[in-house]
Amino acid sequence: MAEELEIKLTVAEPDLNRVALWASARSDARYEAEQALFNRYYDTPDAVLNRQQAALRVRRLGTNYVQTLKTRGDFVAGAHRRQEWEWPLSSANLDVSLLAETPLASVINLERLSVVFETNFRRRTWRLNHWDAEVEMALDEGAVVSGSRRSPLCEVEFELKSGASGRLLELAMALAGQVPVFLNLVSKAEQGYFLAGMHRPVLAPSDASLSVTDFLHLLGLAWMLEVPVPIARLRLDTVADAAERVGQGAAFQWVVAELAAGRLVRSLARETALGQLQLSLAAV
């Protein structure tokens, strides 16, 4: 088992090459490779894995296959931190015997697992030696697929390989200053479950003041669902205070006003101000 720490940013398809140019222009970045990745995600018919906030996939990369189990983990300074298990496979078939020593074995019947959706994409990678940290940047372009349904997948991932975790946020903020990005707390797996009709979250208002993480996650859900944020029914005083502390008070008020006017998050994500606000809040 290993621990994974990464920041994931959604970008608009027309901006993918702008991200590539940004990386290629950096003196601390080295282009590595372009690869085609094909991923099948597994769950039970009643989505037990999804309810456990875990994701299980088999990835094909060229002639190689890898089986991976990830937990949802937590959100720290803009980055997802997860537990991760990986096993090389000799074929594209899921090997349930490898899961016997993981937390899955005690919560589900492994024999009930089957493919529920796929994520297939082209990945370009760069290695960034940013101060004391080594970071892999991946630029993904493809689709989430479930049956006849498809949804575009355009993401940037900064994954820490070694060094200080705060360097991930520095790189993400540097990119956000040049290209509109959206700090998306909704994973590829969540998008797949939604597309497959196995996951339909609700944007329910709360009487409690939302934390920064709650607010960022709510924006991600609204992005996925393509519905307005019920901003007038949310208590955002904690988020507003955090925005003021990081010098983003005006940007926060602008975002709230746009959401209150009914603007969708997907539209707002084309503005550099939203991504910069999100990443600044994540640093609190």
mmCIF file of C-alpha atoms in Angstrom:
data_model
loop_
_atom_site.group_PDB
_atom_site.id
_atom_site.type_symbol
_atom_site.label_atom_id
_atom_site.label_comp_id
_atom_site.label_asym_id
_atom_site.label_seq_id
_atom_site.Cartn_x
_atom_site.Cartn_y
_atom_site.Cartn_z
ATOM 1 C CA MET A 1 0.000 0.000 0.000
ATOM 2 C CA ALA A 2 1.173 3.516 -0.822
ATOM 3 C CA GLU A 3 -0.133 7.020 -0.177
ATOM 4 C CA GLU A 4 -0.941 9.282 -3.115
ATOM 5 C CA LEU A 5 -0.982 13.086 -2.919
ATOM 6 C CA GLU A 6 -2.193 15.037 -5.930
ATOM 7 C CA ILE A 7 -4.075 18.125 -7.068
ATOM 8 C CA LYS A 8 -6.578 17.679 -9.886
ATOM 9 C CA LEU A 9 -7.733 20.583 -12.013
ATOM 10 C CA THR A 10 -10.414 20.504 -14.679
ATOM 11 C CA VAL A 11 -9.769 22.631 -17.755
ATOM 12 C CA ALA A 12 -11.829 23.419 -20.826
ATOM 13 C CA GLU A 13 -10.922 21.428 -23.916
ATOM 14 C CA PRO A 14 -9.804 24.530 -25.884
ATOM 15 C CA ASP A 15 -7.297 25.289 -23.091
ATOM 16 C CA LEU A 16 -5.508 21.923 -23.073
ATOM 17 C CA ASN A 17 -2.764 23.081 -25.406
ATOM 18 C CA ARG A 18 -2.319 26.258 -23.365
ATOM 19 C CA VAL A 19 -1.562 24.044 -20.366
ATOM 20 C CA ALA A 20 0.944 22.060 -22.433
ATOM 21 C CA LEU A 21 2.651 25.259 -23.576
ATOM 22 C CA TRP A 22 2.806 26.512 -19.979
ATOM 23 C CA ALA A 23 4.557 23.327 -18.857
ATOM 24 C CA SER A 24 6.906 23.191 -21.830
ATOM 25 C CA ALA A 25 8.013 26.782 -21.246
ATOM 26 C CA ARG A 26 9.122 26.105 -17.665
ATOM 27 C CA SER A 27 12.846 25.730 -17.107
ATOM 28 C CA ASP A 28 12.216 23.232 -14.291
ATOM 29 C CA ALA A 29 10.015 20.955 -16.438
ATOM 30 C CA ARG A 30 10.980 18.039 -18.679
ATOM 31 C CA TYR A 31 8.522 16.487 -21.109
ATOM 32 C CA GLU A 32 8.370 12.718 -20.642
ATOM 33 C CA ALA A 33 5.812 10.892 -22.747
ATOM 34 C CA GLU A 34 2.425 10.615 -24.391
ATOM 35 C CA GLN A 35 0.411 7.494 -23.661
ATOM 36 C CA ALA A 36 -3.064 6.097 -24.272
ATOM 37 C CA LEU A 37 -4.730 4.825 -21.098
ATOM 38 C CA PHE A 38 -7.808 2.605 -20.973
ATOM 39 C CA ASN A 39 -9.422 2.082 -17.572
ATOM 40 C CA ARG A 40 -12.275 -0.165 -16.499
ATOM 41 C CA TYR A 41 -13.875 0.540 -13.121
ATOM 42 C CA TYR A 42 -15.571 -2.227 -11.173
ATOM 43 C CA ASP A 43 -18.319 -2.318 -8.575
ATOM 44 C CA THR A 44 -21.240 -4.436 -7.432
ATOM 45 C CA PRO A 45 -24.706 -3.945 -8.981
ATOM 46 C CA ASP A 46 -25.761 -1.973 -5.895
ATOM 47 C CA ALA A 47 -22.573 0.164 -5.913
ATOM 48 C CA VAL A 48 -21.159 -0.959 -2.580
ATOM 49 C CA LEU A 49 -17.692 0.272 -3.515
ATOM 50 C CA ASN A 50 -18.983 3.721 -4.350
ATOM 51 C CA ARG A 51 -20.764 3.915 -1.005
ATOM 52 C CA GLN A 52 -17.481 2.953 0.663
ATOM 53 C CA GLN A 53 -15.847 5.855 -1.223
ATOM 54 C CA ALA A 54 -13.393 3.526 -2.908
ATOM 55 C CA ALA A 55 -12.500 3.006 -6.561
ATOM 56 C CA LEU A 56 -11.294 -0.204 -8.195
ATOM 57 C CA ARG A 57 -9.960 -0.270 -11.738
ATOM 58 C CA VAL A 58 -7.901 -2.220 -14.237
ATOM 59 C CA ARG A 59 -5.766 -0.010 -16.470
ATOM 60 C CA ARG A 60 -4.285 -0.951 -19.830
ATOM 61 C CA LEU A 61 -1.167 0.946 -20.806
ATOM 62 C CA GLY A 62 0.266 -0.417 -24.030
ATOM 63 C CA THR A 63 0.623 -4.157 -23.445
ATOM 64 C CA ASN A 64 0.736 -3.815 -19.656
ATOM 65 C CA TYR A 65 -2.118 -4.100 -17.174
ATOM 66 C CA VAL A 66 -2.344 -2.754 -13.635
ATOM 67 C CA GLN A 67 -5.070 -3.299 -11.051
ATOM 68 C CA THR A 68 -5.538 -0.398 -8.624
ATOM 69 C CA LEU A 69 -7.639 0.171 -5.528
ATOM 70 C CA LYS A 70 -7.967 3.695 -4.137
ATOM 71 C CA THR A 71 -9.761 5.046 -1.113
ATOM 72 C CA ARG A 72 -11.310 8.489 -1.205
ATOM 73 C CA GLY A 73 -9.009 9.688 1.573
ATOM 74 C CA ASP A 74 -9.080 13.342 2.566
ATOM 75 C CA PHE A 75 -8.448 16.817 1.202
ATOM 76 C CA VAL A 76 -5.365 18.687 2.415
ATOM 77 C CA ALA A 77 -4.184 22.098 1.145
ATOM 78 C CA GLY A 78 -5.836 21.648 -2.227
ATOM 79 C CA ALA A 79 -4.595 18.081 -2.681
ATOM 80 C CA HIS A 80 -6.290 14.709 -2.466
ATOM 81 C CA ARG A 81 -4.531 12.282 -0.124
ATOM 82 C CA ARG A 82 -5.497 8.647 -0.611
ATOM 83 C CA GLN A 83 -4.401 5.164 0.218
ATOM 84 C CA GLU A 84 -3.604 3.185 -2.911
ATOM 85 C CA TRP A 85 -2.868 -0.461 -3.720
ATOM 86 C CA GLU A 86 -1.429 -1.503 -7.104
ATOM 87 C CA TRP A 87 -0.755 -4.914 -8.637
ATOM 88 C CA PRO A 88 0.614 -5.806 -12.086
ATOM 89 C CA LEU A 89 -1.620 -8.161 -14.077
ATOM 90 C CA SER A 90 -0.940 -10.496 -16.967
ATOM 91 C CA SER A 91 -4.257 -9.702 -18.689
ATOM 92 C CA ALA A 92 -7.178 -7.266 -18.664
ATOM 93 C CA ASN A 93 -9.157 -9.457 -16.262
ATOM 94 C CA LEU A 94 -9.772 -8.342 -12.692
ATOM 95 C CA ASP A 95 -8.019 -10.579 -10.153
ATOM 96 C CA VAL A 96 -10.247 -10.628 -7.075
ATOM 97 C CA SER A 97 -7.752 -12.745 -5.132
ATOM 98 C CA LEU A 98 -5.469 -9.697 -4.877
ATOM 99 C CA LEU A 99 -8.136 -7.856 -2.901
ATOM 100 C CA ALA A 100 -8.277 -10.373 -0.082
ATOM 101 C CA GLU A 101 -5.794 -8.455 2.083
ATOM 102 C CA THR A 102 -7.392 -5.036 1.521
ATOM 103 C CA PRO A 103 -10.277 -3.353 3.386
ATOM 104 C CA LEU A 104 -12.614 -4.400 0.558
ATOM 105 C CA ALA A 105 -12.595 -8.046 1.520
ATOM 106 C CA SER A 106 -14.590 -7.441 4.687
ATOM 107 C CA VAL A 107 -17.311 -5.233 3.188
ATOM 108 C CA ILE A 108 -18.327 -6.786 -0.143
ATOM 109 C CA ASN A 109 -18.721 -10.062 -1.956
ATOM 110 C CA LEU A 110 -15.809 -9.837 -4.384
ATOM 111 C CA GLU A 111 -17.471 -12.244 -6.804
ATOM 112 C CA ARG A 112 -20.220 -9.676 -7.492
ATOM 113 C CA LEU A 113 -17.820 -7.164 -9.039
ATOM 114 C CA SER A 114 -18.315 -6.201 -12.690
ATOM 115 C CA VAL A 115 -17.458 -3.294 -15.012
ATOM 116 C CA VAL A 116 -19.678 -0.235 -14.484
ATOM 117 C CA PHE A 117 -17.886 2.433 -16.547
ATOM 118 C CA GLU A 118 -14.627 3.307 -18.303
ATOM 119 C CA THR A 119 -12.307 6.301 -18.507
ATOM 120 C CA ASN A 120 -10.215 6.357 -21.662
ATOM 121 C CA PHE A 121 -7.833 9.174 -22.433
ATOM 122 C CA ARG A 122 -4.571 10.402 -23.896
ATOM 123 C CA ARG A 123 -2.071 11.398 -21.213
ATOM 124 C CA ARG A 124 0.896 13.715 -21.685
ATOM 125 C CA THR A 125 3.331 13.901 -18.774
ATOM 126 C CA TRP A 126 6.043 16.266 -17.604
ATOM 127 C CA ARG A 127 8.493 15.917 -14.706
ATOM 128 C CA LEU A 128 8.878 19.140 -12.711
ATOM 129 C CA ASN A 129 11.786 19.662 -10.329
ATOM 130 C CA HIS A 130 10.256 22.565 -8.446
ATOM 131 C CA TRP A 131 12.599 23.772 -5.713
ATOM 132 C CA ASP A 132 12.889 20.848 -3.264
ATOM 133 C CA ALA A 133 10.062 18.805 -4.795
ATOM 134 C CA GLU A 134 9.734 16.402 -7.676
ATOM 135 C CA VAL A 135 6.274 16.552 -9.219
ATOM 136 C CA GLU A 136 4.674 14.703 -12.108
ATOM 137 C CA MET A 137 2.250 16.763 -14.160
ATOM 138 C CA ALA A 138 -0.227 14.801 -16.274
ATOM 139 C CA LEU A 139 -2.495 16.352 -18.886
ATOM 140 C CA ASP A 140 -5.438 14.073 -19.704
ATOM 141 C CA GLU A 141 -7.791 14.373 -22.673
ATOM 142 C CA GLY A 142 -10.499 11.811 -23.345
ATOM 143 C CA ALA A 143 -13.877 10.674 -22.069
ATOM 144 C CA VAL A 144 -15.768 8.947 -19.295
ATOM 145 C CA VAL A 145 -17.900 6.211 -20.875
ATOM 146 C CA SER A 146 -20.818 4.157 -19.581
ATOM 147 C CA GLY A 147 -22.709 2.190 -22.202
ATOM 148 C CA SER A 148 -23.764 4.669 -24.881
ATOM 149 C CA ARG A 149 -23.220 7.688 -22.634
ATOM 150 C CA ARG A 150 -20.041 9.766 -22.808
ATOM 151 C CA SER A 151 -18.733 12.803 -20.970
ATOM 152 C CA PRO A 152 -15.573 14.755 -21.882
ATOM 153 C CA LEU A 153 -12.567 14.363 -19.605
ATOM 154 C CA CYS A 154 -10.025 17.206 -19.594
ATOM 155 C CA GLU A 155 -7.812 17.316 -16.512
ATOM 156 C CA VAL A 156 -4.447 18.384 -15.191
ATOM 157 C CA GLU A 157 -2.929 16.418 -12.317
ATOM 158 C CA PHE A 158 0.015 17.462 -10.186
ATOM 159 C CA GLU A 159 1.248 14.434 -8.231
ATOM 160 C CA LEU A 160 3.944 14.705 -5.582
ATOM 161 C CA LYS A 161 6.764 12.218 -6.077
ATOM 162 C CA SER A 162 9.080 13.617 -3.402
ATOM 163 C CA GLY A 163 9.609 16.775 -1.380
ATOM 164 C CA ALA A 164 7.346 19.287 0.330
ATOM 165 C CA SER A 165 3.623 18.876 -0.305
ATOM 166 C CA GLY A 166 3.084 22.636 -0.466
ATOM 167 C CA ARG A 167 4.884 22.719 -3.811
ATOM 168 C CA LEU A 168 1.836 21.129 -5.458
ATOM 169 C CA LEU A 169 -0.287 24.133 -4.579
ATOM 170 C CA GLU A 170 2.415 26.537 -5.754
ATOM 171 C CA LEU A 171 2.472 24.898 -9.175
ATOM 172 C CA ALA A 172 -1.310 24.783 -9.418
ATOM 173 C CA MET A 173 -1.556 28.471 -8.549
ATOM 174 C CA ALA A 174 1.126 29.333 -11.093
ATOM 175 C CA LEU A 175 -0.877 27.548 -13.788
ATOM 176 C CA ALA A 176 -4.118 29.192 -12.620
ATOM 177 C CA GLY A 177 -2.512 32.574 -13.211
ATOM 178 C CA GLN A 178 -2.143 31.725 -16.901
ATOM 179 C CA VAL A 179 -5.013 29.373 -17.775
ATOM 180 C CA PRO A 180 -8.565 29.115 -16.369
ATOM 181 C CA VAL A 181 -8.703 26.033 -14.137
ATOM 182 C CA PHE A 182 -11.282 24.496 -11.819
ATOM 183 C CA LEU A 183 -10.197 22.785 -8.596
ATOM 184 C CA ASN A 184 -12.432 19.751 -8.907
ATOM 185 C CA LEU A 185 -13.048 17.669 -5.804
ATOM 186 C CA VAL A 186 -15.198 15.311 -7.882
ATOM 187 C CA SER A 187 -13.023 12.421 -9.051
ATOM 188 C CA LYS A 188 -13.055 10.607 -12.383
ATOM 189 C CA ALA A 189 -14.691 7.710 -10.556
ATOM 190 C CA GLU A 190 -17.507 9.888 -9.185
ATOM 191 C CA GLN A 191 -18.110 11.226 -12.680
ATOM 192 C CA GLY A 192 -18.279 7.668 -13.974
ATOM 193 C CA TYR A 193 -20.754 6.556 -11.338
ATOM 194 C CA PHE A 194 -22.903 9.585 -12.108
ATOM 195 C CA LEU A 195 -22.812 8.817 -15.825
ATOM 196 C CA ALA A 196 -23.737 5.187 -15.103
ATOM 197 C CA GLY A 197 -26.762 6.315 -13.074
ATOM 198 C CA MET A 198 -25.355 4.855 -9.850
ATOM 199 C CA HIS A 199 -24.566 8.138 -8.098
ATOM 200 C CA ARG A 200 -26.875 11.147 -7.918
ATOM 201 C CA PRO A 201 -25.804 13.568 -5.175
ATOM 202 C CA VAL A 202 -28.128 16.335 -4.036
ATOM 203 C CA LEU A 203 -27.104 19.926 -3.365
ATOM 204 C CA ALA A 204 -28.909 20.190 -0.059
ATOM 205 C CA PRO A 205 -28.699 23.455 1.912
ATOM 206 C CA SER A 206 -27.393 23.233 5.459
ATOM 207 C CA ASP A 207 -28.169 25.191 8.610
ATOM 208 C CA ALA A 208 -24.505 24.965 9.572
ATOM 209 C CA SER A 209 -21.865 27.282 8.179
ATOM 210 C CA LEU A 210 -20.057 25.522 5.342
ATOM 211 C CA SER A 211 -16.357 24.844 5.742
ATOM 212 C CA VAL A 212 -13.987 25.730 2.919
ATOM 213 C CA THR A 213 -13.750 22.062 1.922
ATOM 214 C CA ASP A 214 -17.550 21.708 1.964
ATOM 215 C CA PHE A 215 -17.873 24.763 -0.273
ATOM 216 C CA LEU A 216 -15.275 23.506 -2.742
ATOM 217 C CA HIS A 217 -16.907 20.084 -2.871
ATOM 218 C CA LEU A 218 -20.315 21.660 -3.424
ATOM 219 C CA LEU A 219 -18.924 23.576 -6.403
ATOM 220 C CA GLY A 220 -17.617 20.290 -7.809
ATOM 221 C CA LEU A 221 -20.998 18.613 -7.440
ATOM 222 C CA ALA A 222 -22.764 21.548 -9.107
ATOM 223 C CA TRP A 223 -20.221 21.333 -11.939
ATOM 224 C CA MET A 224 -20.936 17.625 -12.428
ATOM 225 C CA LEU A 225 -24.713 17.923 -12.131
ATOM 226 C CA GLU A 226 -24.812 21.082 -14.280
ATOM 227 C CA VAL A 227 -27.306 22.698 -11.923
ATOM 228 C CA PRO A 228 -27.342 26.105 -10.204
ATOM 229 C CA VAL A 229 -25.829 26.399 -6.740
ATOM 230 C CA PRO A 230 -28.539 27.243 -4.148
ATOM 231 C CA ILE A 231 -26.318 30.038 -2.932
ATOM 232 C CA ALA A 232 -29.048 32.013 -1.149
ATOM 233 C CA ARG A 233 -29.746 29.038 1.127
ATOM 234 C CA LEU A 234 -26.140 28.462 2.157
ATOM 235 C CA ARG A 235 -24.290 29.856 5.151
ATOM 236 C CA LEU A 236 -20.940 30.993 3.802
ATOM 237 C CA ASP A 237 -19.588 33.205 6.589
ATOM 238 C CA THR A 238 -16.679 30.833 7.308
ATOM 239 C CA VAL A 239 -15.718 30.755 3.625
ATOM 240 C CA ALA A 240 -16.084 34.536 3.334
ATOM 241 C CA ASP A 241 -13.764 35.032 6.318
ATOM 242 C CA ALA A 242 -11.210 32.655 4.794
ATOM 243 C CA ALA A 243 -11.373 34.504 1.471
ATOM 244 C CA GLU A 244 -10.692 37.811 3.221
ATOM 245 C CA ARG A 245 -7.688 36.327 5.025
ATOM 246 C CA VAL A 246 -6.061 35.263 1.755
ATOM 247 C CA GLY A 247 -6.816 38.520 -0.055
ATOM 248 C CA GLN A 248 -9.619 37.036 -2.155
ATOM 249 C CA GLY A 249 -12.576 38.803 -0.556
ATOM 250 C CA ALA A 250 -13.572 40.700 -3.696
ATOM 251 C CA ALA A 251 -13.234 37.588 -5.864
ATOM 252 C CA PHE A 252 -15.381 35.595 -3.441
ATOM 253 C CA GLN A 253 -18.127 38.226 -3.467
ATOM 254 C CA TRP A 254 -18.037 38.288 -7.273
ATOM 255 C CA VAL A 255 -18.354 34.492 -7.469
ATOM 256 C CA VAL A 256 -21.254 34.518 -4.991
ATOM 257 C CA ALA A 257 -23.015 37.241 -6.996
ATOM 258 C CA GLU A 258 -22.579 35.300 -10.247
ATOM 259 C CA LEU A 259 -23.920 32.114 -8.655
ATOM 260 C CA ALA A 260 -26.838 34.019 -7.120
ATOM 261 C CA ALA A 261 -27.704 35.291 -10.599
ATOM 262 C CA GLY A 262 -28.018 31.674 -11.739
ATOM 263 C CA ARG A 263 -24.712 31.301 -13.553
ATOM 264 C CA LEU A 264 -23.602 27.677 -13.738
ATOM 265 C CA VAL A 265 -20.279 26.569 -12.287
ATOM 266 C CA ARG A 266 -19.163 25.196 -15.672
ATOM 267 C CA SER A 267 -19.503 28.682 -17.097
ATOM 268 C CA LEU A 268 -17.732 30.301 -14.149
ATOM 269 C CA ALA A 269 -14.892 27.800 -14.501
ATOM 270 C CA ARG A 270 -13.902 29.519 -17.757
ATOM 271 C CA GLU A 271 -12.925 32.579 -15.691
ATOM 272 C CA THR A 272 -9.457 32.662 -14.131
ATOM 273 C CA ALA A 273 -10.891 34.262 -10.985
ATOM 274 C CA LEU A 274 -12.721 31.117 -9.867
ATOM 275 C CA GLY A 275 -9.717 28.789 -9.996
ATOM 276 C CA GLN A 276 -7.493 31.340 -8.291
ATOM 277 C CA LEU A 277 -10.089 31.787 -5.543
ATOM 278 C CA GLN A 278 -10.441 28.027 -5.046
ATOM 279 C CA LEU A 279 -6.711 27.423 -4.799
ATOM 280 C CA SER A 280 -6.224 30.364 -2.442
ATOM 281 C CA LEU A 281 -8.979 29.019 -0.195
ATOM 282 C CA ALA A 282 -7.459 25.540 -0.302
ATOM 283 C CA ALA A 283 -4.264 26.953 1.160
ATOM 284 C CA VAL A 284 -6.057 28.160 4.306
#
